Every structure is written in C-alpha cells, then in structure tokens.
Backbone as JSON, one array per atom type, in Angstrom:
{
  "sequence": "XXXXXXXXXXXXXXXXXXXXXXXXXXXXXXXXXXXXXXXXXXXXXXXXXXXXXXXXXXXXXXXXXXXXXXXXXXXXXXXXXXXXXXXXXXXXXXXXXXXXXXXXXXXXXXXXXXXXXXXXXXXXXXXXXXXXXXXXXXXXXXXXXXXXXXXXXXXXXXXXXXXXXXXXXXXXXXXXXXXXXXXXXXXXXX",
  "N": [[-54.14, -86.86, 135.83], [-55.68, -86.68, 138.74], [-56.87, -87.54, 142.04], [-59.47, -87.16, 144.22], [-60.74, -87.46, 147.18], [-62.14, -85.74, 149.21], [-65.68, -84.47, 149.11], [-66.62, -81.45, 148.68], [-63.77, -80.61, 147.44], [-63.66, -82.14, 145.19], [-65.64, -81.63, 143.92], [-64.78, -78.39, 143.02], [-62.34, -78.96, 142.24], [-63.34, -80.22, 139.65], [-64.84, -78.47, 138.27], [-63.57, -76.28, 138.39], [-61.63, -77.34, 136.26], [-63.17, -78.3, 133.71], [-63.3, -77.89, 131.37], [-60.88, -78.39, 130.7], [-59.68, -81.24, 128.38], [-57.1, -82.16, 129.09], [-57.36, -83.2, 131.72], [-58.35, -85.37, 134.21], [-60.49, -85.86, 136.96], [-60.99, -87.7, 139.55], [-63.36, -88.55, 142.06], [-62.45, -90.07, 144.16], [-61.23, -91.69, 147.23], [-57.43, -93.4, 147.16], [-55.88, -95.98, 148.25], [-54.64, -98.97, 150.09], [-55.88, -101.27, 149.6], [-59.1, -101.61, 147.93], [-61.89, -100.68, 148.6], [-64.52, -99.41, 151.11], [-64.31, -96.0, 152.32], [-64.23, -94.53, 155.73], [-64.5, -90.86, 155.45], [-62.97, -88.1, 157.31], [-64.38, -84.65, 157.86], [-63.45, -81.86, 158.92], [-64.88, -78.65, 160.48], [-64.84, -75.28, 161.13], [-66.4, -73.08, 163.35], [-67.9, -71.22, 160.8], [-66.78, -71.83, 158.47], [-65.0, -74.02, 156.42], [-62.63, -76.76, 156.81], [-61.43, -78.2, 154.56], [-59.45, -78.61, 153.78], [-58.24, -80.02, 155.67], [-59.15, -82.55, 155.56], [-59.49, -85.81, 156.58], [-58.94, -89.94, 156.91], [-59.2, -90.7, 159.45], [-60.7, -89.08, 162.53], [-59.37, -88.23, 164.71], [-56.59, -87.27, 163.27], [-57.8, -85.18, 161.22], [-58.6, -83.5, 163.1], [-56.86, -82.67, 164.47], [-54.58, -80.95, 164.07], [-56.23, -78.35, 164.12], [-57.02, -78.28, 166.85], [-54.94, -77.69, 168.2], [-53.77, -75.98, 170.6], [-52.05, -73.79, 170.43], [-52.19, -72.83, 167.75], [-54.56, -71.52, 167.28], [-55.77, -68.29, 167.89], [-57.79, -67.93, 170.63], [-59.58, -69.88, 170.81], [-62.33, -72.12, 170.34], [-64.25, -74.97, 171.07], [-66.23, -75.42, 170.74], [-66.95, -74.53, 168.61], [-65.88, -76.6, 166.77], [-66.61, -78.83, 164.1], [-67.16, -82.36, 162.8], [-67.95, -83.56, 159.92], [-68.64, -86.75, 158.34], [-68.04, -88.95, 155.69], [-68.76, -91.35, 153.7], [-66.42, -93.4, 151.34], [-65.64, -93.56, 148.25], [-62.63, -96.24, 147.65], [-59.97, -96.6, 145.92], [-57.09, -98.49, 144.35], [-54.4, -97.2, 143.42], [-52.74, -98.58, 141.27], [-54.77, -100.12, 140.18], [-56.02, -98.43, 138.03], [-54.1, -98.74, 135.88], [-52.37, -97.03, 134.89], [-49.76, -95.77, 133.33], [-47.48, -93.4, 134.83], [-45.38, -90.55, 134.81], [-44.87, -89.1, 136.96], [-45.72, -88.67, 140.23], [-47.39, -87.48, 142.63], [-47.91, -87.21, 146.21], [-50.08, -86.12, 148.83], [-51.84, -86.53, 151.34], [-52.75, -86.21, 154.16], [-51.35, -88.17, 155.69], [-52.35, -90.93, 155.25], [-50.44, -91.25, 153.13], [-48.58, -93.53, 153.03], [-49.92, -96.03, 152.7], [-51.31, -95.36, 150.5], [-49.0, -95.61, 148.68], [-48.37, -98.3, 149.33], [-50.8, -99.6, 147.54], [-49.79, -98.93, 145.33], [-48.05, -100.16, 144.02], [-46.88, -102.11, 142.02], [-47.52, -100.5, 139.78], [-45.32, -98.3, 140.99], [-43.0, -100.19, 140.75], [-43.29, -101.17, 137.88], [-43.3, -98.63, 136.2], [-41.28, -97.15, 137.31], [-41.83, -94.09, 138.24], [-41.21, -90.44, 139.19], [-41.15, -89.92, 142.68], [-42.64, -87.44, 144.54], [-43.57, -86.69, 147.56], [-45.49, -86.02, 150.25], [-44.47, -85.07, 153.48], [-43.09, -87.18, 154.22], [-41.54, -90.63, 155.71], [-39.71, -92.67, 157.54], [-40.43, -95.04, 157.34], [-41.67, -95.08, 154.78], [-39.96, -94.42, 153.29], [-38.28, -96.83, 153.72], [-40.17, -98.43, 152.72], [-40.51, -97.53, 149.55], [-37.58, -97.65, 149.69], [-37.04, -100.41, 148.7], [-38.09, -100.66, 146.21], [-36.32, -99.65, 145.08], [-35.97, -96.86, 144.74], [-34.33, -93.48, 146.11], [-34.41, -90.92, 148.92], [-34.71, -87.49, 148.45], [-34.59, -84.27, 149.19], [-35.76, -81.36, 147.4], [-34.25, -77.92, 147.45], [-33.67, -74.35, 147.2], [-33.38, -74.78, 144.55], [-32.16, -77.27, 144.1], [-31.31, -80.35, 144.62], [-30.7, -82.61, 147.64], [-29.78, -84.99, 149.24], [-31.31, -86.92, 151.45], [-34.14, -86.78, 154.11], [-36.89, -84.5, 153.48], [-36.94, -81.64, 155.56], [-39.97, -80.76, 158.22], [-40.64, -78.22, 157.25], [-40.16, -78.03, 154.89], [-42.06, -79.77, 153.59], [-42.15, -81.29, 151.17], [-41.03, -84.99, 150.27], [-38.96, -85.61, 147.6], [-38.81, -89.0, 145.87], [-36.74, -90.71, 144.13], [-35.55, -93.04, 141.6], [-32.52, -94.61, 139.91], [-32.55, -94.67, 137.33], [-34.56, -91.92, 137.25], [-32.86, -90.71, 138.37], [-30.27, -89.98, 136.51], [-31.81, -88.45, 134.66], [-31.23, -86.17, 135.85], [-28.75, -83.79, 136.9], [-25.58, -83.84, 138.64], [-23.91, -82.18, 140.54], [-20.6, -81.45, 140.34], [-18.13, -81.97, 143.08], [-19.98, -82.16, 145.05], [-21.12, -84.2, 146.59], [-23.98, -86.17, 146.85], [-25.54, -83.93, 146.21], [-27.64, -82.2, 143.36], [-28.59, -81.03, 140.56], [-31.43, -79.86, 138.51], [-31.82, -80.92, 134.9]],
  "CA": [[-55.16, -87.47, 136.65], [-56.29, -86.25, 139.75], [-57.95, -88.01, 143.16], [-59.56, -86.21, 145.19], [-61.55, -88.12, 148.03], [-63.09, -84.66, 149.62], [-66.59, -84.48, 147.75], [-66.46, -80.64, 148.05], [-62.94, -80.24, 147.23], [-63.25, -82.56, 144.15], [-66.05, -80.96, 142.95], [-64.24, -77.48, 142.71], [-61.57, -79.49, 140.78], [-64.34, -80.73, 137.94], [-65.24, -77.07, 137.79], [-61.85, -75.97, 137.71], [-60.6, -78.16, 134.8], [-63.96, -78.7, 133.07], [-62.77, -77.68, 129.66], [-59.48, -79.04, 130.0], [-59.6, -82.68, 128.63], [-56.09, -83.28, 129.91], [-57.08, -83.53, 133.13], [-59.38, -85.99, 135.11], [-60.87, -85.55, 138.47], [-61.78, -88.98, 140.43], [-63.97, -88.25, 143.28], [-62.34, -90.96, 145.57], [-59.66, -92.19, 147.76], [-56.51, -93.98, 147.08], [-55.42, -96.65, 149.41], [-53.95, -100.08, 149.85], [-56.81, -101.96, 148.72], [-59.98, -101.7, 147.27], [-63.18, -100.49, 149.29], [-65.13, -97.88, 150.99], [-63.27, -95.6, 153.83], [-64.27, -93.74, 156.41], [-63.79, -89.52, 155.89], [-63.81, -87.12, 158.14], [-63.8, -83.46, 157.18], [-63.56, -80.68, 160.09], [-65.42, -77.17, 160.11], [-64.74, -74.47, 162.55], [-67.63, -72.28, 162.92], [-68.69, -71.26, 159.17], [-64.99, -72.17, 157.71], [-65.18, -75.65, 155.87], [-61.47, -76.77, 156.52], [-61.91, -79.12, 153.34], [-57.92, -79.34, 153.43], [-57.57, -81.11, 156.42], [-60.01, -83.9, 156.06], [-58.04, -87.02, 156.75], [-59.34, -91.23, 157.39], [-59.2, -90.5, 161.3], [-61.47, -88.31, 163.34], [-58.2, -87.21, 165.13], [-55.96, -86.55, 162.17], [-58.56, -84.25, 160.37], [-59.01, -82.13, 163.39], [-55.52, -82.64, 165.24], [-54.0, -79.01, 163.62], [-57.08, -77.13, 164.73], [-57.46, -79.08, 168.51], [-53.2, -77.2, 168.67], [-53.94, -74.67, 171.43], [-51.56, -72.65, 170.22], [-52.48, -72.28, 166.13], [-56.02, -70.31, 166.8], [-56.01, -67.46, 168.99], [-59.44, -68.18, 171.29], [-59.82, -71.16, 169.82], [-63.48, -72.42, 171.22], [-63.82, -76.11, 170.88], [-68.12, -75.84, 170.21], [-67.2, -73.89, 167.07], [-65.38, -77.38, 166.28], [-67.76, -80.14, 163.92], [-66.26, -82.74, 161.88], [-68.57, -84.5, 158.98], [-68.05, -88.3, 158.37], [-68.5, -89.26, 154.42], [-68.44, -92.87, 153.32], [-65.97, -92.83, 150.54], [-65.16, -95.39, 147.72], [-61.13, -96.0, 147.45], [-59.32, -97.69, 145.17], [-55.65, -98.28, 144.36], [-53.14, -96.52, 142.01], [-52.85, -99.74, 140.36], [-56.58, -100.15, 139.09], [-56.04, -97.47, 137.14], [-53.7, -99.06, 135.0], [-51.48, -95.67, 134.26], [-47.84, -95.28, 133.24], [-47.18, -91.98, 135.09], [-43.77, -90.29, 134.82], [-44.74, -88.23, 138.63], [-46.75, -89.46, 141.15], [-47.27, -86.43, 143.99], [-48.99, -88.25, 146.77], [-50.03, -85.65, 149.66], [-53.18, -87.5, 152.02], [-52.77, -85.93, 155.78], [-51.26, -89.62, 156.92], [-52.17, -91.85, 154.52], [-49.25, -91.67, 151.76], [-47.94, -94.92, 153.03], [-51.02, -96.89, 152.48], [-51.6, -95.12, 148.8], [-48.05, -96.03, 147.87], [-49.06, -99.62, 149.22], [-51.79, -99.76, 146.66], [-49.11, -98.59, 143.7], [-46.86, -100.98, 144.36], [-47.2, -102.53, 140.57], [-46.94, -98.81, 139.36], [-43.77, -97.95, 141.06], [-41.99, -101.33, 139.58], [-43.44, -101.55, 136.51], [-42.86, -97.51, 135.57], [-40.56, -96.44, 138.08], [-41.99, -92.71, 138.06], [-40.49, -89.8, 140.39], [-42.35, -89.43, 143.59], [-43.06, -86.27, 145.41], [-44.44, -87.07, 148.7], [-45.43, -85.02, 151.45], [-44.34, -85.73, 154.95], [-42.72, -88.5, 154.54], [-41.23, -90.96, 157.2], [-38.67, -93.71, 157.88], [-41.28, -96.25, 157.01], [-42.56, -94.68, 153.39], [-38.21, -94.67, 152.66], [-38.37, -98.07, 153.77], [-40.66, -99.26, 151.25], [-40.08, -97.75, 148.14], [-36.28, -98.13, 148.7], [-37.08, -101.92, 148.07], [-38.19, -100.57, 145.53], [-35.44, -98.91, 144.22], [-36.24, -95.42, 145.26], [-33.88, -92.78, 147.08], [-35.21, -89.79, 148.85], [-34.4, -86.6, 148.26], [-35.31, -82.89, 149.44], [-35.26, -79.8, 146.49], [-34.41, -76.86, 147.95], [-32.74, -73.79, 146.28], [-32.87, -75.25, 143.15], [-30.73, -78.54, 144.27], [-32.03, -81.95, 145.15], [-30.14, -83.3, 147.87], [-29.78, -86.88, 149.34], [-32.13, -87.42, 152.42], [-35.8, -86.62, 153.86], [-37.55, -83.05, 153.95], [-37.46, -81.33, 156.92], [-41.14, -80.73, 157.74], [-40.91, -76.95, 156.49], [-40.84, -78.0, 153.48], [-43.49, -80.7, 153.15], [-42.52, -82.89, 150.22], [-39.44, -85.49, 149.17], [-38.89, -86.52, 146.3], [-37.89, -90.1, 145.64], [-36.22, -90.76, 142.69], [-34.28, -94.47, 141.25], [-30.88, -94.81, 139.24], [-33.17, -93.76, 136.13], [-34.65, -90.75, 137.19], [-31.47, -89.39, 139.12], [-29.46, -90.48, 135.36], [-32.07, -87.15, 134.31], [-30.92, -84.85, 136.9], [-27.59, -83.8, 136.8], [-25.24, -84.79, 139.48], [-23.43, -81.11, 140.69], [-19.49, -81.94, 140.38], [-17.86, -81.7, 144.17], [-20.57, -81.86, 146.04], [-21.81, -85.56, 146.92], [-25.58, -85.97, 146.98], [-26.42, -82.39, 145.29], [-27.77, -82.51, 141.86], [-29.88, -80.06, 139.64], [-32.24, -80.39, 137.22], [-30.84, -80.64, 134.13]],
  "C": [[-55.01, -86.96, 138.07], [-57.34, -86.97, 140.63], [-58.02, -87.0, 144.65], [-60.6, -87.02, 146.13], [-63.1, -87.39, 148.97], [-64.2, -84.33, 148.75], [-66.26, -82.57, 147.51], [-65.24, -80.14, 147.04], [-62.46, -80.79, 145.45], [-64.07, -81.82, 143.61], [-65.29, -79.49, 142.82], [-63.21, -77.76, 141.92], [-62.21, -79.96, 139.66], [-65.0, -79.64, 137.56], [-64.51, -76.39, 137.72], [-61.74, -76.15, 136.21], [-61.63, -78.6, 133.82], [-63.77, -78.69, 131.85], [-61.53, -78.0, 129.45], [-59.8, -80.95, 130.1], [-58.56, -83.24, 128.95], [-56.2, -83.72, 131.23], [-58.61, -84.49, 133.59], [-59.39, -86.38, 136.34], [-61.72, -86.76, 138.41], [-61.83, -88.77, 141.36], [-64.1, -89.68, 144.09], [-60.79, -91.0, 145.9], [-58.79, -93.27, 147.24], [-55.89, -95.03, 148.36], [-54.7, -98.21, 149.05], [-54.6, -101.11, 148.76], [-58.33, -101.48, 148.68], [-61.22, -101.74, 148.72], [-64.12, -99.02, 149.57], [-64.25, -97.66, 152.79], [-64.48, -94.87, 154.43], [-63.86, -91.97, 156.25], [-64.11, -88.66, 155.99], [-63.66, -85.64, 157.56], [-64.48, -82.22, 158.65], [-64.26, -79.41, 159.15], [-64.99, -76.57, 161.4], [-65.47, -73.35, 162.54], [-67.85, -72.03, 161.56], [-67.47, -71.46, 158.24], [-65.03, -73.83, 157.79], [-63.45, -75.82, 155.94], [-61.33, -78.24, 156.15], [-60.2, -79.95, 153.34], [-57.29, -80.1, 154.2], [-58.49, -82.7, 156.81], [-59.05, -85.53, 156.29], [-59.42, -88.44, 156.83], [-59.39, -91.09, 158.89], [-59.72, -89.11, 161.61], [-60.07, -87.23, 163.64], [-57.04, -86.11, 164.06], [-56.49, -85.26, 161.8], [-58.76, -83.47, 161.53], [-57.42, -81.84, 164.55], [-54.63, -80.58, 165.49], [-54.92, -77.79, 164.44], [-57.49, -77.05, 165.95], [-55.9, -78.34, 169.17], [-53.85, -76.06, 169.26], [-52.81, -73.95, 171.26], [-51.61, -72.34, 168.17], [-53.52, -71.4, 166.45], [-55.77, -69.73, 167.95], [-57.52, -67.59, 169.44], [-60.03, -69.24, 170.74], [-60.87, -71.84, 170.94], [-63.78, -74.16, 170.28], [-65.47, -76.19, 170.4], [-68.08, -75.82, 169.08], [-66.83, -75.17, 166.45], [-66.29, -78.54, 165.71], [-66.81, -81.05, 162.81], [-67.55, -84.14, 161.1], [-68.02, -85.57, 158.64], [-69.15, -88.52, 156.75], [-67.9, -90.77, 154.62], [-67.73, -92.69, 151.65], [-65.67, -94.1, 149.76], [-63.36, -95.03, 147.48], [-61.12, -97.15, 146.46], [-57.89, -97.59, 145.22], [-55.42, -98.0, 143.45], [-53.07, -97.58, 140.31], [-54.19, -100.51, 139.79], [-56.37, -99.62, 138.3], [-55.43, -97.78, 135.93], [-53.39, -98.01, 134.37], [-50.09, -96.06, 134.06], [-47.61, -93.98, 133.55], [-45.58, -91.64, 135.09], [-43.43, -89.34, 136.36], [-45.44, -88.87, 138.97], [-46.81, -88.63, 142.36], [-48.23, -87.27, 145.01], [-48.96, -86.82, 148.31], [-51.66, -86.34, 150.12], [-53.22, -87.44, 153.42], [-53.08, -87.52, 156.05], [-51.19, -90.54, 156.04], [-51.14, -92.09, 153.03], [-48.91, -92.91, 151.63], [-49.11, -95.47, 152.32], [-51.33, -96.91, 150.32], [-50.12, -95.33, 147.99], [-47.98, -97.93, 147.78], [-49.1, -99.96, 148.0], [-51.05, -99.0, 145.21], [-47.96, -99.26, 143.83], [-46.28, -101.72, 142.59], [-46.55, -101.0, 139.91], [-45.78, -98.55, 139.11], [-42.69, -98.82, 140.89], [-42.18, -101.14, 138.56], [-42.37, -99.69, 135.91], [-42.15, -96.34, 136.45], [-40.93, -94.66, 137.92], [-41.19, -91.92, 138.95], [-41.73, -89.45, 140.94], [-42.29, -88.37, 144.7], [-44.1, -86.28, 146.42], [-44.43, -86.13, 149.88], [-45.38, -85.56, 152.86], [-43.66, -86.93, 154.6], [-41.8, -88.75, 155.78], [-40.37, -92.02, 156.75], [-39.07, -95.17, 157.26], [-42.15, -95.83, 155.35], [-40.96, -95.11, 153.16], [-38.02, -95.94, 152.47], [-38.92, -98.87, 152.53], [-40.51, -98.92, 150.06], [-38.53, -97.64, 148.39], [-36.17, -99.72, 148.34], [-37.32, -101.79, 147.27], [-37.02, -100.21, 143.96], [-35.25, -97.16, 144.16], [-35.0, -94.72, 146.25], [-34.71, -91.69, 147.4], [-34.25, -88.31, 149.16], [-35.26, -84.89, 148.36], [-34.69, -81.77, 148.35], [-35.26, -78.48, 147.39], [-33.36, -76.32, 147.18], [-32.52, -74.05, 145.25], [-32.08, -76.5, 142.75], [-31.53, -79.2, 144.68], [-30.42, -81.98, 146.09], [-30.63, -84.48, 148.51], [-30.53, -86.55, 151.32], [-33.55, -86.68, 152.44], [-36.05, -84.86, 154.12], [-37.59, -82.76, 154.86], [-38.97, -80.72, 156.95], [-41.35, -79.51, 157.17], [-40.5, -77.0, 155.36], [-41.25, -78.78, 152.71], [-43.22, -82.05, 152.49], [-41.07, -83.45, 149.96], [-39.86, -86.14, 148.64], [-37.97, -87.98, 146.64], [-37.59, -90.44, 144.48], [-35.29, -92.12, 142.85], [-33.28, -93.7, 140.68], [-31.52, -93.99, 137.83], [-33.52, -92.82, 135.96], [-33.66, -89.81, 137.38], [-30.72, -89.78, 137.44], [-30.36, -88.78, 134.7], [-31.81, -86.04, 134.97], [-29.17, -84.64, 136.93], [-26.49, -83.45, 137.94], [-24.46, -83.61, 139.84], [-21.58, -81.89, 141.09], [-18.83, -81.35, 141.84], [-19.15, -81.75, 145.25], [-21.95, -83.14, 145.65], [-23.05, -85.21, 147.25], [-25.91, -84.75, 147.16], [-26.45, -82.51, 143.93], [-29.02, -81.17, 142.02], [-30.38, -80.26, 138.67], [-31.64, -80.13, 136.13], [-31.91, -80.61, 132.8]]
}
C-alpha cells in the first residue's frame, strides 16, 4: 500500500503499478486525524517540484527559497499551488504491516500520531526519514529504538541527515537482525 497525497505524483504511481494487483495507490494524506489538509506544491518556472510539496507554504518551498542550492535563482520563476486534500490515518486502514516507511517533508510525526494502534497492535519496523528527538520520543513509548543502516550494519542512534532515514525497530524486530559479537549496538541483517 501506498499514500500518496500529491495528485500528480499519485497519479504516476496508478500508472506505474496498474497491472500489479499487489500494490495500491491512495490518493491522500496521512495524518493524526481524520480530515481535509491544506497542500502546497511548488513549481519553478516550467519544473513541477512535485517532491517537495509539503502541509506549509514555507516547507514546500523552503529548499528552493536556499540562496545557495540554485545558481540565479529568480524568485518570479517561484509559484506554489494549494490543493485541498482528504487525510486519513494509518489506523483506518486497518493493516497489519511488517514495514511502515513514512517520508512526508515534516509531517512524519503527525502520520505516526495517526498509527498509533498500528505500531502497538503489530509492532512493524519503521523507516523514517528525518527523524527528530520528538518522533524517538514517541514511538520509544512505544517500544521502538532507533537505528541508522549504514554499510550494511544497523547501529544504535538517529541518521545523520545525509542519510535521510532511521529505522526504528522493538525487542522483536531487533530478535530478527543479528546482533554483531564485540561491537555493542551494531547488528546485521540476518
């Protein structure tokens, strides 16, 4: 399963995966609770930048407003479309997932919120991008540690941002990973 909130970006995933029935593309957002959002999606002259649409005006054009990412970077060329979007939460869905990747420029917290049920009931492993002090926070009440793969090794704390996503993993998932002998919080897949 697949949410995609961006209308263009989902439709290119339901034309993607059209003939595969394992997969299904829901053309909305994920969030705490249940409604319709706000989202914005930047362009910069004839370049749809579909991947940074975000819930905030600022967010979605923050990267491309960095006077030092675009060489000549002209602020007219800059427009940012405002969709009304329906969200729901993780936990509507009523899934047992065994992953849960959550990347949402900002909003991860909010969409782990809204899977709160989820990540008790079927403790999955979660691969989150960006995470922060305050995403660790809540799913380790959960039962969650977090952990960065690199090189082929999981170790024990958060991603540095070059390289996007940590994993959080419980007592059950880390029990599938295998635990590298001498060398405290490093493990490899096993």
């Amino acid at each position: 399963m697949a949410f995609e909130p961006e209308p263009l970006s989902a439709e290119r995933l339901k034309l993607r995966f059209s003939g595969d029935r394992s997969v299904s593309i829901f053309p909305c957002a994920l969030g705490a609770k249940p409604g319709t959002i706000t989202f914005f999606v930047p362009s910069y002259g004839r370049w749809a930048c579909d991947g940074m649409a975000a819930t905030s005006r600022e967010a979605a054009t923050e990267w491309l407003n960095d006077g030092g990412r675009m060489y000549r970077f002209d602020q007219s060329k800059l427009s940012v479309e405002e969709h009304r979007i329906e969200c729901h939460t993780l936990d509507s869905f009523a899934m047992s997932p065994s992953l849960i990747k959550v990347h949402a420029q900002g909003a991860e917290l909010e969409i782990l919120r809204g899977s709160e049920h989820t990540l008790r009931r079927h403790k999955p492993a979660l691969m989150c991008a960006f995470a922060s002090d305050e995403i660790s926070e809540f799913v380790s009440d959960i039962g969650y540690r977090p952990y960065v793969f690199q090189n082929g090794h999981f170790m024990s704390g958060l991603a540095p941002r070059s390289v996007t996503f940590t994993w959080y993993l419980t007592d059950d998932n880390s029990r599938r990973v295998q635990i590298e002998a001498g060398s405290p919080g490093k493990a490899v897949l096993s």
